[in-house]
Short mmCIF file of C-alpha atoms in Angstrom, two decimals:
data_model
loop_
_atom_site.label_atom_id
_atom_site.label_comp_id
_atom_site.label_asym_id
_atom_site.label_seq_id
_atom_site.Cartn_x
_atom_site.Cartn_y
_atom_site.Cartn_z
CA UNK A 22 -12.43 20.87 -161.93
CA UNK A 23 -9.36 20.07 -159.83
CA UNK A 24 -6.60 18.04 -161.42
CA UNK A 25 -6.58 14.29 -160.80
CA UNK A 26 -3.70 11.84 -161.15
CA UNK A 27 -5.26 8.86 -159.37
CA UNK A 28 -8.69 7.58 -158.45
CA UNK A 29 -7.85 8.18 -154.81
CA UNK A 30 -8.65 11.81 -154.00
CA UNK A 31 -6.46 11.65 -150.87
CA UNK A 32 -3.32 11.47 -152.99
CA UNK A 33 -4.33 14.28 -155.35
CA UNK A 34 -3.87 17.08 -152.83
CA UNK A 35 -0.22 17.36 -153.91
CA UNK A 36 -1.19 18.19 -157.49
CA UNK A 37 -3.71 20.80 -156.39
CA UNK A 38 -1.60 22.26 -153.59
CA UNK A 39 -0.93 25.98 -153.80
CA UNK A 40 2.51 27.50 -153.25
CA UNK A 41 1.33 28.81 -149.89
CA UNK A 42 0.11 25.34 -148.95
CA UNK A 43 3.43 23.81 -149.91
CA UNK A 44 5.34 26.37 -147.82
CA UNK A 45 3.12 25.66 -144.82
CA UNK A 46 3.62 21.91 -145.26
CA UNK A 47 7.41 22.37 -145.40
CA UNK A 48 7.33 24.44 -142.23
CA UNK A 49 5.13 22.01 -140.29
CA UNK A 50 7.33 19.09 -141.32
CA UNK A 51 10.56 20.86 -140.32
CA UNK A 52 9.07 22.06 -137.03
CA UNK A 53 8.06 18.50 -136.15
CA UNK A 54 11.46 17.21 -137.29
CA UNK A 55 13.29 19.76 -135.13
CA UNK A 56 11.23 18.86 -132.07
CA UNK A 57 11.38 15.12 -132.78
CA UNK A 58 15.15 14.98 -133.26
CA UNK A 59 15.77 17.40 -130.40
CA UNK A 60 13.89 15.19 -127.94
CA UNK A 61 14.75 11.81 -129.45
CA UNK A 62 17.38 10.98 -126.81
CA UNK A 63 15.02 11.40 -123.85
CA UNK A 64 14.41 7.62 -123.44
CA UNK A 65 18.18 7.09 -123.32
CA UNK A 66 18.65 9.62 -120.52
CA UNK A 67 15.60 8.60 -118.50
CA UNK A 68 16.64 4.96 -118.56
CA UNK A 69 20.16 5.82 -117.49
CA UNK A 70 19.34 8.17 -114.64
CA UNK A 71 22.23 9.99 -112.95
CA UNK A 72 25.93 9.14 -112.64
CA UNK A 73 26.07 10.06 -108.95
CA UNK A 74 28.42 7.70 -107.12
CA UNK A 75 29.16 8.30 -103.43
CA UNK A 76 31.63 5.47 -102.95
CA UNK A 77 32.33 1.80 -103.42
CA UNK A 78 32.81 -0.57 -106.34
CA UNK A 79 29.32 -2.03 -106.03
CA UNK A 80 27.62 1.30 -106.64
CA UNK A 81 30.00 2.11 -109.50
CA UNK A 82 29.20 -1.27 -111.08
CA UNK A 83 25.46 -0.55 -110.83
CA UNK A 84 25.96 2.74 -112.65
CA UNK A 85 27.98 1.00 -115.39
CA UNK A 86 25.29 -1.65 -115.90
CA UNK A 87 22.57 0.98 -116.09
CA UNK A 88 24.65 2.84 -118.67
CA UNK A 89 25.01 -0.26 -120.83
CA UNK A 90 21.27 -0.91 -120.78
CA UNK A 91 20.47 2.73 -121.58
CA UNK A 92 22.67 2.73 -124.70
CA UNK A 93 20.15 0.46 -126.44
CA UNK A 94 17.62 3.28 -126.24
CA UNK A 95 19.76 5.45 -128.52
CA UNK A 96 18.48 3.41 -131.45
CA UNK A 97 15.21 5.33 -131.14
CA UNK A 98 17.02 8.60 -131.87
CA UNK A 99 18.47 6.99 -134.99
CA UNK A 100 15.01 5.83 -136.08
CA UNK A 101 13.53 9.30 -135.57
CA UNK A 102 16.38 10.91 -137.50
CA UNK A 103 16.07 8.45 -140.38
CA UNK A 104 12.27 8.81 -140.60
CA UNK A 105 12.34 12.60 -140.85
CA UNK A 106 15.50 12.71 -142.97
CA UNK A 107 14.33 10.39 -145.69
CA UNK A 108 10.89 12.00 -145.85
CA UNK A 109 12.70 15.29 -146.42
CA UNK A 110 13.73 14.16 -149.90
CA UNK A 111 10.04 13.78 -150.79
CA UNK A 112 9.58 17.54 -150.44
CA UNK A 113 12.33 18.13 -153.00
CA UNK A 114 10.54 15.77 -155.40
CA UNK A 115 7.21 17.55 -154.85
CA UNK A 116 8.86 20.93 -155.37
CA UNK A 117 10.43 19.78 -158.64
CA UNK A 118 7.14 18.27 -159.85
CA UNK A 119 5.36 21.57 -159.28
CA UNK A 120 8.10 23.62 -160.93
CA UNK A 121 9.25 25.39 -157.78
CA UNK A 122 12.68 23.79 -157.79
CA UNK A 123 14.92 24.64 -160.73
CA UNK A 124 18.17 22.85 -161.54
CA UNK A 125 19.81 26.10 -162.62
CA UNK A 126 22.35 27.62 -160.22
CA UNK A 127 22.34 24.61 -157.94
CA UNK A 128 26.04 23.77 -157.89
CA UNK A 129 26.04 23.15 -154.11
CA UNK A 130 23.60 20.28 -154.63
CA UNK A 131 25.93 18.78 -157.24
CA UNK A 132 28.76 18.93 -154.71
CA UNK A 133 26.49 17.38 -152.09
CA UNK A 134 25.80 14.57 -154.54
CA UNK A 135 29.56 14.05 -154.95
CA UNK A 136 29.95 13.91 -151.17
CA UNK A 137 27.18 11.30 -150.85
CA UNK A 138 28.70 9.22 -153.67
CA UNK A 139 32.13 9.19 -152.03
CA UNK A 140 30.53 8.32 -148.70
CA UNK A 141 28.72 5.38 -150.29
CA UNK A 142 31.93 4.07 -151.88
CA UNK A 143 33.79 4.47 -148.60
CA UNK A 144 31.04 2.63 -146.75
CA UNK A 145 31.26 -0.48 -148.90
CA UNK A 146 35.06 -0.50 -148.63
CA UNK A 147 34.98 -0.05 -144.86
CA UNK A 148 36.57 -2.37 -142.32
CA UNK A 149 33.06 -3.20 -141.06
CA UNK A 150 30.39 -2.47 -143.68
CA UNK A 151 27.49 -2.96 -141.29
CA UNK A 152 28.92 -0.42 -138.83
CA UNK A 153 29.67 2.01 -141.67
CA UNK A 154 26.05 1.83 -142.85
CA UNK A 155 24.24 2.10 -139.54
CA UNK A 156 26.94 3.46 -137.23
CA UNK A 157 28.50 1.96 -134.14
CA UNK A 158 26.31 0.92 -131.25
CA UNK A 159 25.61 4.01 -129.19
CA UNK A 160 26.52 6.57 -131.85
CA UNK A 161 24.47 5.34 -134.83
CA UNK A 162 26.09 7.92 -137.12
CA UNK A 163 26.73 5.84 -140.22
CA UNK A 164 25.89 6.41 -143.88
CA UNK A 165 22.16 6.29 -143.10
CA UNK A 166 22.51 9.16 -140.64
CA UNK A 167 24.40 11.35 -143.13
CA UNK A 168 21.82 10.66 -145.81
CA UNK A 169 19.19 11.74 -143.28
CA UNK A 170 21.09 14.99 -142.70
CA UNK A 171 20.93 15.60 -146.45
CA UNK A 172 17.16 15.06 -146.27
CA UNK A 173 16.92 17.89 -143.75
CA UNK A 174 18.83 20.12 -146.15
CA UNK A 175 16.60 19.05 -149.06
CA UNK A 176 13.36 20.17 -147.44
CA UNK A 177 14.84 23.36 -145.94
CA UNK A 178 16.21 24.36 -149.35
CA UNK A 179 12.64 24.59 -150.65
CA UNK A 180 11.30 26.92 -147.96
CA UNK A 181 11.18 30.34 -149.58
CA UNK A 182 8.47 32.03 -147.52
CA UNK A 183 9.92 34.61 -145.11
CA UNK A 184 7.29 34.30 -142.40
CA UNK A 185 7.66 30.52 -142.21
CA UNK A 186 11.44 30.85 -142.02
CA UNK A 187 11.02 33.09 -138.99
CA UNK A 188 8.60 30.63 -137.38
CA UNK A 189 11.02 27.76 -137.96
CA UNK A 190 13.85 29.64 -136.29
CA UNK A 191 11.52 30.28 -133.35
CA UNK A 192 10.97 26.51 -133.02
CA UNK A 193 14.72 25.83 -133.17
CA UNK A 194 15.35 28.38 -130.42
CA UNK A 195 12.52 26.95 -128.28
CA UNK A 196 13.94 23.41 -128.49
CA UNK A 197 17.43 24.71 -127.71
CA UNK A 198 16.01 26.66 -124.75
CA UNK A 199 14.67 23.41 -123.30
CA UNK A 200 18.12 21.82 -123.60
CA UNK A 201 19.66 24.97 -122.09
CA UNK A 202 17.54 24.89 -118.94
CA UNK A 203 18.27 21.18 -118.49
CA UNK A 204 21.97 21.80 -119.08
CA UNK A 205 22.14 24.61 -116.53
CA UNK A 206 20.58 22.37 -113.87
CA UNK A 207 23.14 19.68 -114.72
CA UNK A 208 26.02 22.09 -114.18
CA UNK A 209 25.88 22.75 -110.46
CA UNK A 210 26.30 20.41 -107.50
CA UNK A 211 23.08 21.60 -105.83
CA UNK A 212 20.90 20.68 -108.82
CA UNK A 213 22.72 18.15 -111.00
CA UNK A 214 21.13 15.16 -109.24
CA UNK A 215 17.68 16.38 -110.28
CA UNK A 216 18.21 15.52 -113.94
CA UNK A 217 19.84 12.61 -115.77
CA UNK A 218 23.33 13.29 -117.09
CA UNK A 219 26.22 11.30 -118.51
CA UNK A 220 28.78 14.02 -117.89
CA UNK A 221 28.23 14.93 -114.26
CA UNK A 222 29.48 12.97 -111.30
CA UNK A 223 30.61 13.19 -107.72
CA UNK A 224 32.76 10.16 -107.13
CA UNK A 225 34.24 9.54 -103.70
CA UNK A 226 36.36 6.49 -102.85
CA UNK A 227 38.77 6.21 -99.91
CA UNK A 228 38.61 9.92 -99.23
CA UNK A 229 39.45 10.96 -102.80
CA UNK A 230 36.75 13.05 -104.44
CA UNK A 231 36.26 13.58 -108.17
CA UNK A 232 33.64 16.16 -109.12
CA UNK A 233 32.43 17.08 -112.59
CA UNK A 234 29.26 19.03 -113.38
CA UNK A 235 28.97 19.53 -117.14
CA UNK A 236 25.96 20.55 -119.23
CA UNK A 237 24.90 18.14 -121.95
CA UNK A 238 21.11 18.66 -121.90
CA UNK A 239 19.52 15.71 -123.66
CA UNK A 240 21.95 15.97 -126.58
CA UNK A 241 24.18 12.90 -125.81
CA UNK A 242 27.35 14.94 -125.25
CA UNK A 243 28.55 18.43 -124.26
CA UNK A 244 29.98 18.82 -127.77
CA UNK A 245 26.61 18.17 -129.40
CA UNK A 246 24.93 20.57 -126.99
CA UNK A 247 27.60 23.23 -127.58
CA UNK A 248 27.05 23.06 -131.35
CA UNK A 249 23.27 23.23 -130.99
CA UNK A 250 23.38 26.14 -128.53
CA UNK A 251 25.93 28.05 -130.60
CA UNK A 252 23.44 28.06 -133.47
CA UNK A 253 20.57 28.91 -131.13
CA UNK A 254 22.56 31.80 -129.62
CA UNK A 255 23.19 33.20 -133.10
CA UNK A 256 19.48 33.04 -133.90
CA UNK A 257 18.43 34.45 -130.52
CA UNK A 258 20.82 37.42 -130.56
CA UNK A 259 20.04 38.15 -134.22
CA UNK A 260 16.30 38.05 -133.47
CA UNK A 261 16.87 40.46 -130.59
CA UNK A 262 18.85 42.77 -132.87
CA UNK A 263 16.41 42.93 -135.77
CA UNK A 264 12.95 41.61 -134.91
CA UNK A 265 10.25 44.27 -135.22
CA UNK A 266 7.94 42.39 -132.85
CA UNK A 267 8.65 43.65 -129.31
CA UNK A 268 7.49 40.47 -127.55
CA UNK A 269 9.51 38.28 -129.89
CA UNK A 270 12.49 40.56 -129.47
CA UNK A 271 12.38 40.11 -125.69
CA UNK A 272 12.00 36.33 -126.09
CA UNK A 273 14.97 36.15 -128.43
CA UNK A 274 17.06 38.32 -126.11
CA UNK A 275 16.38 36.06 -123.12
CA UNK A 276 16.84 32.84 -125.11
CA UNK A 277 20.11 34.10 -126.58
CA UNK A 278 21.60 34.81 -123.15
CA UNK A 279 20.30 31.55 -121.63
CA UNK A 280 21.56 29.50 -124.59
CA UNK A 281 24.98 31.17 -124.41
CA UNK A 282 25.17 30.52 -120.66
CA UNK A 283 24.34 26.83 -121.05
CA UNK A 284 26.77 26.67 -123.96
CA UNK A 285 29.57 27.94 -121.70
CA UNK A 286 28.61 25.35 -119.10
CA UNK A 287 29.42 22.55 -121.56
CA UNK A 288 32.97 23.52 -120.51
CA UNK A 289 34.85 22.82 -123.71
CA UNK A 290 36.83 24.95 -126.11
CA UNK A 291 34.41 24.30 -128.97
CA UNK A 292 31.67 26.19 -127.10
CA UNK A 293 33.83 29.23 -126.38
CA UNK A 294 35.16 29.27 -129.96
CA UNK A 295 31.68 29.01 -131.46
CA UNK A 296 30.23 31.82 -129.32
CA UNK A 297 33.14 34.15 -130.08
CA UNK A 298 32.84 33.53 -133.81
CA UNK A 299 29.08 34.15 -133.72
CA UNK A 300 29.62 37.49 -131.94
CA UNK A 301 32.28 38.57 -134.45
CA UNK A 302 30.14 37.49 -137.42
CA UNK A 303 27.10 39.45 -136.25
CA UNK A 304 29.27 42.49 -135.49
CA UNK A 305 30.83 42.43 -138.97
CA UNK A 306 27.43 42.02 -140.66
CA UNK A 307 25.94 44.94 -138.75
CA UNK A 308 28.94 47.20 -139.40
CA UNK A 309 28.76 46.39 -143.12
CA UNK A 310 25.01 47.12 -143.06
CA UNK A 311 25.66 50.55 -141.48
CA UNK A 312 28.58 51.35 -143.82
CA UNK A 313 26.50 50.40 -146.86
CA UNK A 314 24.02 53.13 -145.96
CA UNK A 315 21.15 50.73 -145.30
CA UNK A 316 21.34 50.83 -141.53
CA UNK A 317 21.02 53.98 -139.50
CA UNK A 318 22.80 54.23 -136.15
CA UNK A 319 20.16 55.24 -133.61
CA UNK A 320 21.40 57.15 -130.57
CA UNK A 321 19.29 55.16 -128.08
CA UNK A 322 21.63 52.30 -127.13
CA UNK A 323 19.05 49.50 -127.02
CA UNK A 324 17.11 50.75 -130.02
CA UNK A 325 19.83 50.06 -132.56
CA UNK A 326 21.02 46.55 -133.53
CA UNK A 327 24.68 47.24 -132.78
CA UNK A 328 23.83 48.40 -129.27
CA UNK A 329 21.72 45.31 -128.68
CA UNK A 330 24.57 43.11 -129.86
CA UNK A 331 27.05 44.82 -127.54
CA UNK A 332 24.53 44.52 -124.70
CA UNK A 333 24.08 40.77 -125.31
CA UNK A 334 27.82 40.12 -125.56
CA UNK A 335 28.39 42.18 -122.42
CA UNK A 336 25.88 40.15 -120.38
CA UNK A 337 27.34 36.82 -121.55
CA UNK A 338 30.86 38.06 -120.80
CA UNK A 339 29.85 39.02 -117.24
CA UNK A 340 28.24 35.61 -116.77
CA UNK A 341 31.42 33.92 -118.00
CA UNK A 342 33.55 35.94 -115.57
CA UNK A 343 31.25 35.06 -112.67
CA UNK A 344 31.35 31.36 -113.58
CA UNK A 345 35.12 31.48 -113.73
CA UNK A 346 35.58 33.39 -110.46
CA UNK A 347 33.20 31.07 -108.59
CA UNK A 348 35.02 27.98 -109.86
CA UNK A 349 32.13 26.84 -112.04
CA UNK A 350 34.06 27.00 -115.30
CA UNK A 351 37.11 25.10 -116.46
CA UNK A 352 38.00 23.42 -119.72
CA UNK A 353 36.97 19.79 -119.16
CA UNK A 354 37.74 18.60 -122.70
CA UNK A 355 39.94 15.65 -121.70
CA UNK A 356 37.41 14.38 -119.18
CA UNK A 357 34.56 14.79 -121.67
CA UNK A 358 36.38 12.84 -124.37
CA UNK A 359 37.24 10.03 -121.97
CA UNK A 360 33.67 9.93 -120.68
CA UNK A 361 32.20 10.10 -124.19
CA UNK A 362 34.27 7.32 -125.72
CA UNK A 363 35.04 5.04 -122.80
CA UNK A 364 32.78 5.47 -119.77
CA UNK A 365 29.62 6.10 -121.77
CA UNK A 366 29.98 3.81 -124.79
CA UNK A 367 32.95 1.54 -124.05
CA UNK A 368 34.17 2.12 -127.61
CA UNK A 369 37.72 3.26 -126.97
CA UNK A 370 40.06 4.59 -124.34
CA UNK A 371 42.15 7.64 -125.21
CA UNK A 372 45.64 6.70 -124.04
CA UNK A 373 46.75 10.28 -123.45
CA UNK A 374 47.57 11.49 -119.95
CA UNK A 375 46.56 15.11 -120.47
CA UNK A 376 44.11 17.60 -119.03
CA UNK A 377 41.89 20.29 -120.50
CA UNK A 378 42.46 21.19 -124.13
CA UNK A 379 45.89 19.58 -124.37
CA UNK A 380 44.31 16.34 -125.54
CA UNK A 381 43.45 17.60 -129.04
CA UNK A 382 46.93 17.54 -130.64
CA UNK A 383 47.41 13.98 -129.40
CA UNK A 384 44.12 12.75 -130.86
CA UNK A 385 44.59 14.59 -134.14
CA UNK A 386 48.08 13.12 -134.52
CA UNK A 387 46.68 9.66 -133.85
CA UNK A 388 43.87 10.07 -136.41
CA UNK A 389 46.28 11.49 -139.02
CA UNK A 390 48.45 8.40 -138.65
CA UNK A 391 45.41 6.30 -139.51
CA UNK A 392 44.40 8.60 -142.37
CA UNK A 393 47.77 8.12 -144.13
CA UNK A 394 46.83 4.54 -145.00
CA UNK A 395 43.21 5.39 -145.86
CA UNK A 396 43.68 8.70 -147.67
CA UNK A 397 41.24 8.29 -150.57
CA UNK A 398 38.29 6.39 -149.13
CA UNK A 399 38.82 6.61 -145.37
CA UNK A 400 37.95 3.86 -142.91
CA UNK A 401 34.18 4.09 -143.11
CA UNK A 402 31.70 5.86 -140.83
CA UNK A 403 32.24 4.99 -137.17
CA UNK A 404 35.11 2.67 -138.10
CA UNK A 405 38.00 4.89 -137.00
CA UNK A 406 40.61 2.87 -135.14
CA UNK A 407 39.08 -0.53 -135.90
CA UNK A 408 41.60 -1.63 -138.54
CA UNK A 409 44.67 -0.04 -136.96
CA UNK A 410 44.05 -1.53 -133.55
CA UNK A 411 42.60 -4.82 -134.76
CA UNK A 412 39.18 -4.45 -133.19
CA UNK A 413 36.71 -6.99 -134.59
CA UNK A 414 33.78 -5.34 -132.81
CA UNK A 415 33.22 -1.75 -131.74
CA UNK A 416 32.36 -2.69 -128.14
CA UNK A 417 35.96 -3.73 -127.55
CA UNK A 418 38.41 -1.17 -126.22
CA UNK A 419 41.05 0.42 -128.43
CA UNK A 420 44.08 2.47 -127.50
CA UNK A 421 42.77 5.68 -129.02
CA UNK A 422 39.60 7.71 -129.42
CA UNK A 423 37.04 6.54 -131.97
CA UNK A 424 36.44 10.16 -132.93
CA UNK A 425 38.84 12.83 -134.18
CA UNK A 426 37.03 15.55 -132.19
CA UNK A 427 37.53 17.72 -135.26
CA UNK A 428 34.61 17.42 -137.65
CA UNK A 429 36.69 17.96 -140.78
CA UNK A 430 39.42 15.52 -139.82
CA UNK A 431 36.70 13.09 -138.77
CA UNK A 432 35.06 13.23 -142.22
CA UNK A 433 38.43 12.77 -143.93
CA UNK A 434 39.35 9.80 -141.72
CA UNK A 435 35.90 8.25 -142.14
CA UNK A 436 35.21 8.77 -145.84
CA UNK A 437 38.42 10.11 -147.40
CA UNK A 438 39.94 13.45 -148.32
CA UNK A 439 38.05 13.66 -151.65
CA UNK A 440 34.80 13.34 -149.72
CA UNK A 441 35.90 16.15 -147.41
CA UNK A 442 36.62 18.42 -150.40
CA UNK A 443 33.11 17.80 -151.76
CA UNK A 444 31.61 18.47 -148.32
CA UNK A 445 33.50 21.74 -147.83
CA UNK A 446 32.61 22.82 -151.36
CA UNK A 447 28.93 22.13 -150.68
CA UNK A 448 29.00 24.08 -147.40
CA UNK A 449 30.93 26.97 -149.00
CA UNK A 450 28.43 27.13 -151.87
CA UNK A 451 25.51 27.39 -149.45
CA UNK A 452 27.25 30.06 -147.39
CA UNK A 453 28.12 32.09 -150.50
CA UNK A 454 24.44 32.10 -151.42
CA UNK A 455 23.68 33.07 -147.84
CA UNK A 456 26.10 35.99 -147.98
CA UNK A 457 24.56 37.18 -151.24
CA UNK A 458 21.10 36.91 -149.73
CA UNK A 459 22.11 39.04 -146.74
CA UNK A 460 22.41 41.96 -149.14
CA UNK A 461 18.65 41.62 -149.61
CA UNK A 462 18.26 42.03 -145.88
CA UNK A 463 20.52 45.10 -146.02
CA UNK A 464 18.21 46.57 -148.65
CA UNK A 465 15.24 45.88 -146.35
CA UNK A 466 13.75 43.48 -148.90
CA UNK A 467 14.14 40.46 -146.66
CA UNK A 468 13.83 39.68 -142.95
CA UNK A 469 16.40 39.00 -140.24
CA UNK A 470 16.44 35.22 -140.79
CA UNK A 471 19.18 35.66 -143.40
CA UNK A 472 21.96 36.88 -141.09
CA UNK A 473 20.70 34.57 -138.32
CA UNK A 474 21.07 31.45 -140.48
CA UNK A 475 24.44 32.59 -141.80
CA UNK A 476 25.83 33.37 -138.33
CA UNK A 477 24.44 30.08 -136.98
CA UNK A 478 26.15 28.07 -139.72
CA UNK A 479 29.46 29.86 -139.28
CA UNK A 480 29.27 29.32 -135.51
CA UNK A 481 28.65 25.59 -135.99
CA UNK A 482 31.59 25.32 -138.37
CA UNK A 483 33.81 27.05 -135.80
CA UNK A 484 32.70 24.56 -133.14
CA UNK A 485 33.58 21.77 -135.58
CA UNK A 486 37.30 22.49 -135.22
CA UNK A 487 37.12 20.97 -131.71
CA UNK A 488 34.02 18.77 -131.89
CA UNK A 489 32.23 16.41 -134.22
CA UNK A 490 28.81 15.85 -135.73
CA UNK A 491 25.95 14.34 -133.70
CA UNK A 492 22.40 13.15 -134.35
CA UNK A 493 20.87 15.98 -132.27
CA UNK A 494 22.85 19.02 -133.48
CA UNK A 495 23.92 18.28 -137.08
CA UNK A 496 20.35 18.03 -138.50
CA UNK A 497 19.77 21.62 -137.30
CA UNK A 498 22.95 22.71 -139.08
CA UNK A 499 21.72 21.15 -142.33
CA UNK A 500 18.38 22.91 -141.86
CA UNK A 501 20.14 26.26 -141.51
CA UNK A 502 22.31 25.46 -144.54
CA UNK A 503 19.14 24.76 -146.49
CA UNK A 504 17.68 28.11 -145.43
CA UNK A 505 20.88 29.85 -146.53
CA UNK A 506 20.62 28.05 -149.85
CA UNK A 507 16.93 28.80 -150.47
CA UNK A 508 15.77 31.95 -152.21
CA UNK A 509 12.82 34.07 -151.19
CA UNK A 510 10.10 35.09 -153.63
CA UNK A 511 11.73 38.50 -154.16
CA UNK A 512 14.93 36.83 -155.35
#
């Protein structure tokens, strides 16, 4: 007789669920969550249309009005994120009830709890508590969003089946590939009008022409897309290096190159930094694997992982050179930040007359000056600049950016330095477990998802030096952290 806990047989499937059934349920949920969050901003983009302006104040005003109306549709992305994120905690509860989850050796989760606690305290001490809870209008990255990110980690941390891990990474790459294709079309004058974009324009007034064609996919900003595609590139190249399935290997090879290309077309330093760090990480891991005696160097160039890595990096490097020579690549960081904070959301206006990557020191200095007076508890999520510049509502314009465009400085300014320490400790703990788990891959006891998740996380963290979290990319990072944290059956 099957076990019963209620009179309703529909609720008793959890008690009688096998380990295999639980793993499959975790995978299906995370696959749906990845697709749902990845596509959640589509209504926002489709409502907005394109930023193409050929001249005149009237047309520019029409674009601005359409932008304002479209921003309301971002609330749907927040709802999707919250729904999946909070359901993610349920999987941790189920795992604990069935004895799969053990409290032993789970220090990273304790640190995550400390981070959440400090975030909660900071939220209720914020300049605007409502904004700190739900996020500012158009960003929606408040306390609720960060709790949702933790829910993604919670469910991913319980996935221990190797085959389902590989399938989940396939889904992540597929979603990123969709964003990549969209982003590539947004990046060239001949095709950018075909797809909605907030970071592409051809503006001509009185003979003066301003042209910007920047990939952002459907990810709300080039920074969010760069972070997502950095992780996808790590997974794609790693799958190409190690997958034993020839068809999958070809798919991962193609997706890795396409993702890297679209990542470059976001035209910011975070993208270039992330891709370089991913390449170095994978190179180091493969060299260590060979030196440890667990990886044999095959003479055929494309039959050994190191050769495939060099091949992938070589193709992306050639693409980068071609983009640069043809005038299709330049660091557009200053324009992106102005467009992201002012033209798109009307939240703030960076008062720095700089171009390219020169804007970062100015913004960081500005945020640090605010952090000095809010060192312990920060200013609250999405409340940066509000107190210093006396802004009663986030829709009014400040004299600085509302983001640090450095994820770590942004966390410190939003929720305090203590919160940042907990966050970094949590991330480090997950990565340490990921590094230890890679040794299992070296010993051929595990599959290639281990180095892929590790490289993806490290790439995202490298991007974070010049970007910030976002509702489309950060959930994927927490999923990969959860996979680094989880142990396979052999472990």
